[in-house]
């Protein structure tokens, strides 16, 4: 049986994290290809619905990455909004039967290519250990 | 049904080398709505773009997906291309299969190919939901802010100003010029740096379109491209920039010397300074670093650093005048003040505190030998007369201050002579009476009337004084009543309270004391009494104190001298009973004590040891255990404090009765002289305000700001001058024990002051400045706001701190210098007037070794190349040969020589031909050899030899590092930095002058280390970019903003509260026949972050181009596309 390969949906802000991911490529840093990057303008744009939809569709993990708090955010306070929302959402995930570790929030600046690659590597490793998402075909899998 | 075209780029082999591009394109053809999918070697090339354009027309495509490099790089290129083919540019979606796929998964080509397929699927899913959008336009200010006044900032400002734009050039230091101003010659032409720079500086200074904002910093930036609101903080220069002519008279008068930042500490400058003679603007700046600790600590706020600095210059008269502005008793204070200033002196943290008090006394003594000017009576006279009760230091100070303000003041004194405790409390050997007489005489000369032999409460009452027309009264009586021991036998003859004893002795009255005296107590009065007893027939004086030596409150030198003179100190002893015979004291029963837990004063409480009683034979007992106030003279309605002193407001010193004030001993119980003076000054201010009906409390907080701890590197240890004392065998009389400093000692000691506050506020500069109101020591920080359309960051860089490589000996050996220090040594305006001399010996070097890459290309510090070090060293090596002598041995120890610019290699050639020795290797340690020259070993791999080099001078080619200010600028401007800490351009080749924030550009070394030619080119480029942006007075804005579905909006205003840009306003509207408040987006202000969209509980706000349905489609495709395979 082939090894389980988790699917990670990630939302990267245009100014810091997306640029950091670009730099990881420019620096030829290698990380597992399990990640699907969606570019957004600000981590404050990440609606909890997006994350829930990702899990509902069958994603094994979700990564949201933005600019470092308190003041790197290109839009002044979007990263802080994201932080509040994700903290709350983790509690909801727990109630839904989804391990909160599957959702991860990271601060990655435009120069932190090493950090971006390390986060992806670490997340893939941890998700492999955790196994596939308990959600299948939009429903929580009976265990 | 959408008609989508998908284009996959090879990017040469960048993508195609990893990803099976053809396979991906073929896969895309099978996706829903995709009408055509192709691959191309270089999509961004003309032919690639042409292919897309033709397809749009041929296949009637209404959406285009491009899979290539990062959209951060080429999104604009492809948007333009589709637009040229008649398609709305926002109907393009671009995905990144290079930076985020082929380059980072090059070891897993198959997986990378699969990932590319999913990414394309996501883009196709999103593309079907894209909307056509239109760019907006907003007005833009045709002005530019340039941050940093180095050569980059100057060049960019001049170019823009010449093109007709208004420029605000801001510089944090007092002059523009930056690093280039510090350099001597420039490579490869060896022309003088100043000759190129200073004309440009002058031009920038006088250009009508350039506003120079020197000694200023950017505090905040709000707004967006075309409309930045910038808050600027102008630091106080304390000199009017408009009026100062730069004549330099103030500099000559200033007594404070500080290391010159411009000359890297190799030269001193004054506290009022101009960094270099060609400074622009050509004005002076006063360097204040806060109130020094000595001044902040002094109860009377005496400007200590001020008079100390004047003494160091030999300006004793000026020092005295400054002192008299703060206290009327410099001579008395200089003798008896307990000088809390010295405890706080910064020098004390290094070796010994400055002997501040002794210097003050020297000034007073010096002046008393000179002819004095008669004080002029005050010009104005106020009608209200004021009564002061008591002629001690508090009363006389208040009287003196009030007289200066123009009030007629009468001082009432119960004793026959004025002075209070100064005259009857403090012994003559500490405070000679001529010092007291002289300073009281000066107070009387200033117009104060002193009436002696009048006891208020007996000869005249307070009420009667008020009836006599005194508009305010200041009670400044002393505490002359001694506290009782409270033991048996206190009424016996031979028991004399200390104050009574001292008073009688000081007034020349006869006091009977026996040969064996016991003084009880541990304070200053006890010591004074004991030493006075020795001087009046006592053969043996014991001092009994109930705690140990550590807790004894008396001043240290007093204790010491008392012991030397023969007073025997007994600790942990307390009297229990005074034993008498025939009504006379014969002995004292004492008990031994031990120390228990600390009491409320923080000192350990003494506890008697039971059964340890012993008897000592004495014939006189002098209790000195504290004083109390005689309150009998006070009217009954004056409120007392819990310590049975007069109760006053702590700020104003007013009692509960309006117009009646009190201070000094009468309030504090026992005040020191300086406390009493402080109270006198405080009361004078209060009384003046009271009489004028002004607020007595406003603005009277104690000044606490202390100077930042000043660095003590490079200061030589120098012990404090010792106070000369009267020899012990000449002491048992009234002669003053402390003899005072000589002029040389005072100046020497004053030179030890570290000038913590920078400017000492001695105000000598004001005296010499010939123009009115140019110098203003009260100037405050000023904040100004300006509006600009664009910002150019030219913030320069810093030089690597060579202290971080101690192995190379910098900071340890004086003859190891940095290359920037070399520039100053070599510069004709520098500390050696352009002579290259070894700093340690002052002689020209016979050999010089340059060490390259200090801090640069070093994993411990900077991984990058400093880009100028090699050329700087070649230049300096040639200068050594040319300026010192051609036979000087010059070594260059290098990693790799980098001579990459125009005419640089030729310059390198020239150096080789001059006989400069190039050693391919870097030393690991610089040491001193036996003959005192510097030496190091270098391994040269080319020759496989270990070379031993001996040299007189080592010059370190220090790298260039980001400035610590960058963090603040990054935060304010919201622009990123690269891993090396320099500001990050949008793209190194496509947009090297731009930052990701539109309208903010970069130039010079703040982007990465660079030489002068590159800096100037980049500055002109950035100026062009700003000009291009603002030329039409309008800028286009991206339509990526929020939009409101008014039908859903309930007017809850949550969006308004989360918006960081105040871009949402509530408007009353009629929506589908219903009148309601709905949110409206201000398009010009909205930046498109999307915070509001997520916050909206009714989902009434969505983001254009990042709509919920677009993102959800991407998410589904991302997961399901991946799962399907």
PDB file of N, CA and C in Angstrom, chain A residues 1-31:
ATOM      1  N   UNK A   1       0.844  -1.192   0.000  1.00  0.00           N
ATOM      2  CA  UNK A   1       0.000   0.000   0.000  1.00  0.00           C
ATOM      3  C   UNK A   1       0.889   1.256   0.000  1.00  0.00           C
ATOM      4  N   UNK A   2       0.612   2.196  -0.907  1.00  0.00           N
ATOM      5  CA  UNK A   2       1.473   3.389  -0.926  1.00  0.00           C
ATOM      6  C   UNK A   2       1.292   4.200   0.344  1.00  0.00           C
ATOM      7  N   UNK A   3       2.358   4.924   0.676  1.00  0.00           N
ATOM      8  CA  UNK A   3       2.296   5.722   1.898  1.00  0.00           C
ATOM      9  C   UNK A   3       1.272   6.830   1.740  1.00  0.00           C
ATOM     10  N   UNK A   4       0.599   7.140   2.830  1.00  0.00           N
ATOM     11  CA  UNK A   4      -0.408   8.199   2.810  1.00  0.00           C
ATOM     12  C   UNK A   4       0.255   9.561   2.536  1.00  0.00           C
ATOM     13  N   UNK A   5      -0.252  10.264   1.547  1.00  0.00           N
ATOM     14  CA  UNK A   5       0.267  11.598   1.213  1.00  0.00           C
ATOM     15  C   UNK A   5      -0.808  12.633   1.539  1.00  0.00           C
ATOM     16  N   UNK A   6      -0.614  13.410   2.585  1.00  0.00           N
ATOM     17  CA  UNK A   6      -1.637  14.390   2.963  1.00  0.00           C
ATOM     18  C   UNK A   6      -1.756  15.520   1.933  1.00  0.00           C
ATOM     19  N   UNK A   7      -2.947  16.064   1.817  1.00  0.00           N
ATOM     20  CA  UNK A   7      -3.161  17.248   0.981  1.00  0.00           C
ATOM     21  C   UNK A   7      -3.304  18.452   1.905  1.00  0.00           C
ATOM     22  N   UNK A   8      -2.488  19.447   1.619  1.00  0.00           N
ATOM     23  CA  UNK A   8      -2.544  20.668   2.450  1.00  0.00           C
ATOM     24  C   UNK A   8      -2.984  21.835   1.583  1.00  0.00           C
ATOM     25  N   UNK A   9      -4.038  22.526   2.039  1.00  0.00           N
ATOM     26  CA  UNK A   9      -4.446  23.761   1.373  1.00  0.00           C
ATOM     27  C   UNK A   9      -3.820  24.898   2.148  1.00  0.00           C
ATOM     28  N   UNK A  10      -3.189  25.822   1.429  1.00  0.00           N
ATOM     29  CA  UNK A  10      -2.619  26.912   2.215  1.00  0.00           C
ATOM     30  C   UNK A  10      -3.017  28.257   1.640  1.00  0.00           C
ATOM     31  N   UNK A  11      -3.253  29.184   2.550  1.00  0.00           N
ATOM     32  CA  UNK A  11      -3.605  30.560   2.181  1.00  0.00           C
ATOM     33  C   UNK A  11      -2.427  31.437   2.568  1.00  0.00           C
ATOM     34  N   UNK A  12      -1.778  32.007   1.555  1.00  0.00           N
ATOM     35  CA  UNK A  12      -0.607  32.831   1.850  1.00  0.00           C
ATOM     36  C   UNK A  12      -0.889  34.271   1.453  1.00  0.00           C
ATOM     37  N   UNK A  13      -0.555  35.187   2.346  1.00  0.00           N
ATOM     38  CA  UNK A  13      -0.783  36.592   2.032  1.00  0.00           C
ATOM     39  C   UNK A  13       0.227  37.034   0.984  1.00  0.00           C
ATOM     40  N   UNK A  14      -0.194  37.923   0.136  1.00  0.00           N
ATOM     41  CA  UNK A  14       0.601  38.343  -1.011  1.00  0.00           C
ATOM     42  C   UNK A  14       1.929  38.960  -0.617  1.00  0.00           C
ATOM     43  N   UNK A  15       1.959  39.668   0.544  1.00  0.00           N
ATOM     44  CA  UNK A  15       3.095  40.546   0.845  1.00  0.00           C
ATOM     45  C   UNK A  15       4.210  39.842   1.587  1.00  0.00           C
ATOM     46  N   UNK A  16       3.851  38.962   2.495  1.00  0.00           N
ATOM     47  CA  UNK A  16       4.896  38.317   3.285  1.00  0.00           C
ATOM     48  C   UNK A  16       5.031  36.839   2.917  1.00  0.00           C
ATOM     49  N   UNK A  17       4.019  36.038   3.245  1.00  0.00           N
ATOM     50  CA  UNK A  17       4.174  34.589   3.146  1.00  0.00           C
ATOM     51  C   UNK A  17       4.312  34.122   1.694  1.00  0.00           C
ATOM     52  N   UNK A  18       3.498  34.706   0.785  1.00  0.00           N
ATOM     53  CA  UNK A  18       3.593  34.289  -0.621  1.00  0.00           C
ATOM     54  C   UNK A  18       4.976  34.643  -1.173  1.00  0.00           C
ATOM     55  N   UNK A  19       5.455  35.836  -0.778  1.00  0.00           N
ATOM     56  CA  UNK A  19       6.790  36.253  -1.208  1.00  0.00           C
ATOM     57  C   UNK A  19       7.854  35.350  -0.588  1.00  0.00           C
ATOM     58  N   UNK A  20       7.611  34.908   0.644  1.00  0.00           N
ATOM     59  CA  UNK A  20       8.541  33.984   1.295  1.00  0.00           C
ATOM     60  C   UNK A  20       8.582  32.651   0.557  1.00  0.00           C
ATOM     61  N   UNK A  21       7.403  32.189   0.101  1.00  0.00           N
ATOM     62  CA  UNK A  21       7.344  30.932  -0.655  1.00  0.00           C
ATOM     63  C   UNK A  21       8.059  31.098  -1.994  1.00  0.00           C
ATOM     64  N   UNK A  22       7.911  32.273  -2.621  1.00  0.00           N
ATOM     65  CA  UNK A  22       8.626  32.544  -3.859  1.00  0.00           C
ATOM     66  C   UNK A  22      10.137  32.487  -3.638  1.00  0.00           C
ATOM     67  N   UNK A  23      10.565  33.085  -2.521  1.00  0.00           N
ATOM     68  CA  UNK A  23      12.004  33.113  -2.241  1.00  0.00           C
ATOM     69  C   UNK A  23      12.532  31.701  -1.986  1.00  0.00           C
ATOM     70  N   UNK A  24      11.675  30.865  -1.367  1.00  0.00           N
ATOM     71  CA  UNK A  24      12.086  29.474  -1.147  1.00  0.00           C
ATOM     72  C   UNK A  24      12.392  28.824  -2.493  1.00  0.00           C
ATOM     73  N   UNK A  25      11.562  29.115  -3.496  1.00  0.00           N
ATOM     74  CA  UNK A  25      11.794  28.574  -4.839  1.00  0.00           C
ATOM     75  C   UNK A  25      13.054  29.163  -5.450  1.00  0.00           C
ATOM     76  N   UNK A  26      13.169  30.497  -5.369  1.00  0.00           N
ATOM     77  CA  UNK A  26      14.341  31.164  -5.939  1.00  0.00           C
ATOM     78  C   UNK A  26      15.619  30.636  -5.292  1.00  0.00           C
ATOM     79  N   UNK A  27      15.535  30.325  -4.000  1.00  0.00           N
ATOM     80  CA  UNK A  27      16.714  29.794  -3.294  1.00  0.00           C
ATOM     81  C   UNK A  27      16.838  28.282  -3.484  1.00  0.00           C
ATOM     82  N   UNK A  28      15.946  27.692  -4.275  1.00  0.00           N
ATOM     83  CA  UNK A  28      15.950  26.253  -4.585  1.00  0.00           C
ATOM     84  C   UNK A  28      15.872  25.394  -3.322  1.00  0.00           C
ATOM     85  N   UNK A  29      15.135  25.880  -2.333  1.00  0.00           N
ATOM     86  CA  UNK A  29      14.918  25.062  -1.133  1.00  0.00           C
ATOM     87  C   UNK A  29      13.899  23.987  -1.494  1.00  0.00           C
ATOM     88  N   UNK A  30      14.126  22.784  -1.020  1.00  0.00           N
ATOM     89  CA  UNK A  30      13.230  21.684  -1.382  1.00  0.00           C
ATOM     90  C   UNK A  30      12.279  21.380  -0.219  1.00  0.00           C
ATOM     91  N   UNK A  31      11.015  21.173  -0.575  1.00  0.00           N
ATOM     92  CA  UNK A  31      10.033  20.751   0.434  1.00  0.00           C
ATOM     93  C   UNK A  31       8.996  19.873  -0.257  1.00  0.00           C
TER      94      UNK A  31
END
